[in-house]
PDB file of C-alpha atoms in Angstrom:
ATOM      1  CA  MET A 264      -0.005  -0.003   0.002  1.00 91.00           C
ATOM      2  CA  THR A 265       1.098   3.553  -0.620  1.00 93.00           C
ATOM      3  CA  ILE A 266       0.674   6.394   1.851  1.00 93.00           C
ATOM      4  CA  ILE A 267      -2.231   7.606  -0.280  1.00 95.00           C
ATOM      5  CA  ASP A 268      -3.932   4.196   0.165  1.00 96.00           C
ATOM      6  CA  TYR A 269      -3.586   4.487   3.956  1.00 97.00           C
ATOM      7  CA  LEU A 270      -4.913   8.055   3.934  1.00 97.00           C
ATOM      8  CA  GLN A 271      -8.150   6.803   2.340  1.00 97.00           C
ATOM      9  CA  ILE A 272      -8.978   4.543   5.320  1.00 98.00           C
ATOM     10  CA  PRO A 273     -11.891   6.027   7.290  1.00 98.00           C
ATOM     11  CA  TYR A 274     -12.156   5.952  11.064  1.00 97.00           C
ATOM     12  CA  ARG A 275     -14.269   3.239  12.631  1.00 95.00           C
ATOM     13  CA  HIS A 276     -14.207   2.387  16.357  1.00 87.00           C
ATOM     14  CA  GLN A 277     -12.753  -1.138  16.727  1.00 86.00           C
ATOM     15  CA  GLY A 278     -12.256  -1.298  12.940  1.00 92.00           C
ATOM     16  CA  ARG A 279      -9.536  -3.658  11.727  1.00 92.00           C
ATOM     17  CA  ASP A 280      -9.486  -3.385   7.933  1.00 95.00           C
ATOM     18  CA  THR A 281      -9.216  -0.831   5.142  1.00 96.00           C
ATOM     19  CA  LYS A 282     -13.000  -0.277   5.185  1.00 97.00           C
ATOM     20  CA  GLY A 283     -12.552   1.405   8.577  1.00 97.00           C
ATOM     21  CA  ALA A 284     -10.061   1.297  11.449  1.00 95.00           C
ATOM     22  CA  ASP A 285      -9.217   2.874  14.769  1.00 92.00           C
ATOM     23  CA  CYS A 286      -5.622   3.669  15.758  1.00 91.00           C
ATOM     24  CA  PHE A 287      -4.842   0.120  16.822  1.00 88.00           C
ATOM     25  CA  GLY A 288      -6.489  -1.278  13.692  1.00 93.00           C
ATOM     26  CA  LEU A 289      -4.281   0.935  11.543  1.00 96.00           C
ATOM     27  CA  ILE A 290      -1.160  -0.505  13.198  1.00 94.00           C
ATOM     28  CA  ARG A 291      -2.401  -4.029  12.443  1.00 94.00           C
ATOM     29  CA  ILE A 292      -3.056  -3.071   8.796  1.00 96.00           C
ATOM     30  CA  PHE A 293       0.363  -1.415   8.440  1.00 97.00           C
ATOM     31  CA  TYR A 294       2.221  -4.354   9.946  1.00 95.00           C
ATOM     32  CA  GLU A 295       0.397  -6.846   7.786  1.00 95.00           C
ATOM     33  CA  GLN A 296       0.817  -4.856   4.563  1.00 96.00           C
ATOM     34  CA  GLU A 297       4.350  -3.560   5.086  1.00 94.00           C
ATOM     35  CA  LEU A 298       5.988  -6.323   7.121  1.00 90.00           C
ATOM     36  CA  GLY A 299       3.826  -9.388   6.496  1.00 93.00           C
ATOM     37  CA  LEU A 300       3.173  -9.657  10.227  1.00 92.00           C
ATOM     38  CA  LEU A 301      -0.361 -10.233  11.497  1.00 90.00           C
ATOM     39  CA  LEU A 302      -0.610  -8.814  15.000  1.00 88.00           C
ATOM     40  CA  PRO A 303      -3.179 -10.385  17.350  1.00 83.00           C
ATOM     41  CA  ASP A 304      -6.242  -8.373  18.226  1.00 78.00           C
ATOM     42  CA  PHE A 305      -7.564  -7.368  21.626  1.00 67.00           C
ATOM     43  CA  THR A 306      -9.218 -10.365  23.268  1.00 53.00           C
ATOM     44  CA  GLU A 307     -12.107  -8.324  24.616  1.00 57.00           C
ATOM     45  CA  ASP A 308     -14.230  -5.400  23.584  1.00 58.00           C
ATOM     46  CA  TYR A 309     -13.173  -2.069  24.930  1.00 57.00           C
ATOM     47  CA  THR A 310     -15.079   1.094  25.664  1.00 59.00           C
ATOM     48  CA  GLN A 311     -14.316   4.555  24.354  1.00 59.00           C
ATOM     49  CA  GLU A 312     -12.465   5.304  27.634  1.00 62.00           C
ATOM     50  CA  TRP A 313     -10.519   2.059  28.021  1.00 57.00           C
ATOM     51  CA  TRP A 314      -7.232   3.865  28.745  1.00 56.00           C
ATOM     52  CA  LYS A 315      -8.663   4.990  32.107  1.00 60.00           C
ATOM     53  CA  GLU A 316      -9.125   1.368  33.225  1.00 59.00           C
ATOM     54  CA  LYS A 317      -6.169  -0.608  31.810  1.00 59.00           C
ATOM     55  CA  ASN A 318      -2.912   0.041  30.034  1.00 71.00           C
ATOM     56  CA  TYR A 319      -3.606  -2.103  26.974  1.00 69.00           C
ATOM     57  CA  PHE A 320      -0.968  -0.702  24.641  1.00 74.00           C
ATOM     58  CA  ILE A 321       2.169  -1.252  26.681  1.00 80.00           C
ATOM     59  CA  ASP A 322       1.027  -4.661  27.987  1.00 78.00           C
ATOM     60  CA  LEU A 323      -0.026  -5.901  24.552  1.00 77.00           C
ATOM     61  CA  TYR A 324       3.009  -4.644  22.668  1.00 82.00           C
ATOM     62  CA  ARG A 325       5.334  -6.277  25.186  1.00 82.00           C
ATOM     63  CA  GLN A 326       3.315  -9.499  24.966  1.00 82.00           C
ATOM     64  CA  TRP A 327       3.622  -9.404  21.159  1.00 84.00           C
ATOM     65  CA  ASN A 328       7.427  -9.098  21.179  1.00 89.00           C
ATOM     66  CA  PHE A 329       7.828  -5.343  20.979  1.00 91.00           C
ATOM     67  CA  ALA A 330      10.552  -3.654  23.005  1.00 93.00           C
ATOM     68  CA  GLN A 331      10.794  -0.046  24.040  1.00 94.00           C
ATOM     69  CA  THR A 332      13.377   1.844  22.040  1.00 96.00           C
ATOM     70  CA  SER A 333      14.708   5.356  21.608  1.00 95.00           C
ATOM     71  CA  GLU A 334      14.975   4.818  17.818  1.00 95.00           C
ATOM     72  CA  ARG A 335      12.374   6.604  15.808  1.00 95.00           C
ATOM     73  CA  LYS A 336      12.520   4.772  12.513  1.00 95.00           C
ATOM     74  CA  ARG A 337       9.990   3.558   9.950  1.00 96.00           C
ATOM     75  CA  GLY A 338       7.674   0.917  11.290  1.00 95.00           C
ATOM     76  CA  ASN A 339       8.231   1.600  14.996  1.00 96.00           C
ATOM     77  CA  VAL A 340       5.091   2.184  16.998  1.00 96.00           C
ATOM     78  CA  ILE A 341       4.769   5.532  18.731  1.00 97.00           C
ATOM     79  CA  LEU A 342       2.501   5.822  21.762  1.00 94.00           C
ATOM     80  CA  PHE A 343       0.904   9.107  22.822  1.00 94.00           C
ATOM     81  CA  LYS A 344      -0.353  10.158  26.250  1.00 89.00           C
ATOM     82  CA  ASN A 345      -3.939  11.013  26.944  1.00 79.00           C
ATOM     83  CA  THR A 346      -5.142  13.302  29.720  1.00 73.00           C
ATOM     84  CA  ASN A 347      -4.126  10.878  32.494  1.00 74.00           C
ATOM     85  CA  SER A 348      -0.547  10.516  31.119  1.00 79.00           C
ATOM     86  CA  THR A 349      -0.943   6.865  30.083  1.00 81.00           C
ATOM     87  CA  PRO A 350      -0.834   5.788  26.424  1.00 86.00           C
ATOM     88  CA  GLY A 351      -4.217   6.176  24.804  1.00 83.00           C
ATOM     89  CA  HIS A 352      -3.297   6.714  21.168  1.00 90.00           C
ATOM     90  CA  VAL A 353      -0.850   5.004  18.841  1.00 93.00           C
ATOM     91  CA  GLY A 354       0.649   5.660  15.420  1.00 97.00           C
ATOM     92  CA  VAL A 355       3.356   4.198  13.247  1.00 97.00           C
ATOM     93  CA  ILE A 356       6.498   6.114  12.378  1.00 98.00           C
ATOM     94  CA  LEU A 357       7.030   6.762   8.678  1.00 97.00           C
ATOM     95  CA  ASN A 358      10.357   8.618   8.806  1.00 96.00           C
ATOM     96  CA  ASP A 359      12.449  10.860  11.056  1.00 94.00           C
ATOM     97  CA  GLU A 360       9.711  13.466  11.224  1.00 96.00           C
ATOM     98  CA  SER A 361       6.247  12.067  10.532  1.00 97.00           C
ATOM     99  CA  PHE A 362       3.885   9.337  11.645  1.00 98.00           C
ATOM    100  CA  LEU A 363       0.666   7.782  10.411  1.00 98.00           C
ATOM    101  CA  HIS A 364      -2.348   7.546  12.697  1.00 97.00           C
ATOM    102  CA  MET A 365      -6.126   7.549  12.858  1.00 97.00           C
ATOM    103  CA  SER A 366      -8.238  10.512  13.921  1.00 95.00           C
ATOM    104  CA  ARG A 367     -12.002  10.913  13.882  1.00 94.00           C
ATOM    105  CA  GLU A 368     -11.587  12.253  10.325  1.00 95.00           C
ATOM    106  CA  GLY A 369      -9.722   9.137   9.169  1.00 97.00           C
ATOM    107  CA  CYS A 370      -6.100   8.275   8.547  1.00 98.00           C
ATOM    108  CA  GLU A 371      -3.677  11.190   8.691  1.00 97.00           C
ATOM    109  CA  THR A 372       0.011  11.989   8.833  1.00 97.00           C
ATOM    110  CA  HIS A 373       1.535  14.511  11.214  1.00 97.00           C
ATOM    111  CA  SER A 374       4.910  15.535  12.493  1.00 97.00           C
ATOM    112  CA  TYR A 375       5.954  14.152  15.874  1.00 97.00           C
ATOM    113  CA  THR A 376       8.956  16.452  16.161  1.00 96.00           C
ATOM    114  CA  TYR A 377       7.156  19.653  17.252  1.00 93.00           C
ATOM    115  CA  GLY A 378       3.807  20.920  18.454  1.00 92.00           C
ATOM    116  CA  VAL A 379       1.126  18.995  20.306  1.00 92.00           C
ATOM    117  CA  TRP A 380       2.232  15.558  19.101  1.00 95.00           C
ATOM    118  CA  ALA A 381       5.817  16.105  20.285  1.00 96.00           C
ATOM    119  CA  ARG A 382       4.536  17.074  23.731  1.00 94.00           C
ATOM    120  CA  GLN A 383       2.273  14.010  23.948  1.00 95.00           C
ATOM    121  CA  ILE A 384       4.833  11.300  23.107  1.00 95.00           C
ATOM    122  CA  HIS A 385       4.832   8.598  25.775  1.00 93.00           C
ATOM    123  CA  SER A 386       7.186   6.007  24.279  1.00 94.00           C
ATOM    124  CA  VAL A 387       8.327   4.217  21.121  1.00 96.00           C
ATOM    125  CA  TYR A 388       8.340   0.449  20.526  1.00 96.00           C
ATOM    126  CA  ARG A 389       9.853  -1.743  17.835  1.00 95.00           C
ATOM    127  CA  HIS A 390       9.037  -5.312  16.944  1.00 94.00           C
ATOM    128  CA  VAL A 391      11.896  -7.603  17.931  1.00 92.00           C
ATOM    129  CA  GLY A 392      10.620 -10.840  16.416  1.00 77.00           C
ATOM    130  CA  GLU A 393       9.230 -14.053  17.694  1.00 67.00           C
TER     131      GLU A 393
END
């Protein structure tokens, strides 16, 4: 898929395919398309405010063989803080300045090096294999 293909994916809560995805669904699509890796899905439904109850992202990425890294390179997952300072949004790094993520308007790219996104970075993870 090209970046333009990703940018045509609309937002859909708990969506997991190109017909509609949320931020986690976009990561699954990217990893399958770009790296041939099918990430598992959440094992339970989650509410719109799941980040207030559990820390899904860090626990799941560690479980799925991701390790925290300081490297911000293509394909690494970038986690962003919500209001309670725990990760509640995720994107995938495209290059040394921009990332791909889902918003209510659909898939978008933004810079993570300045502005609101730079201030909201929680951590970065890379897949380390099986």
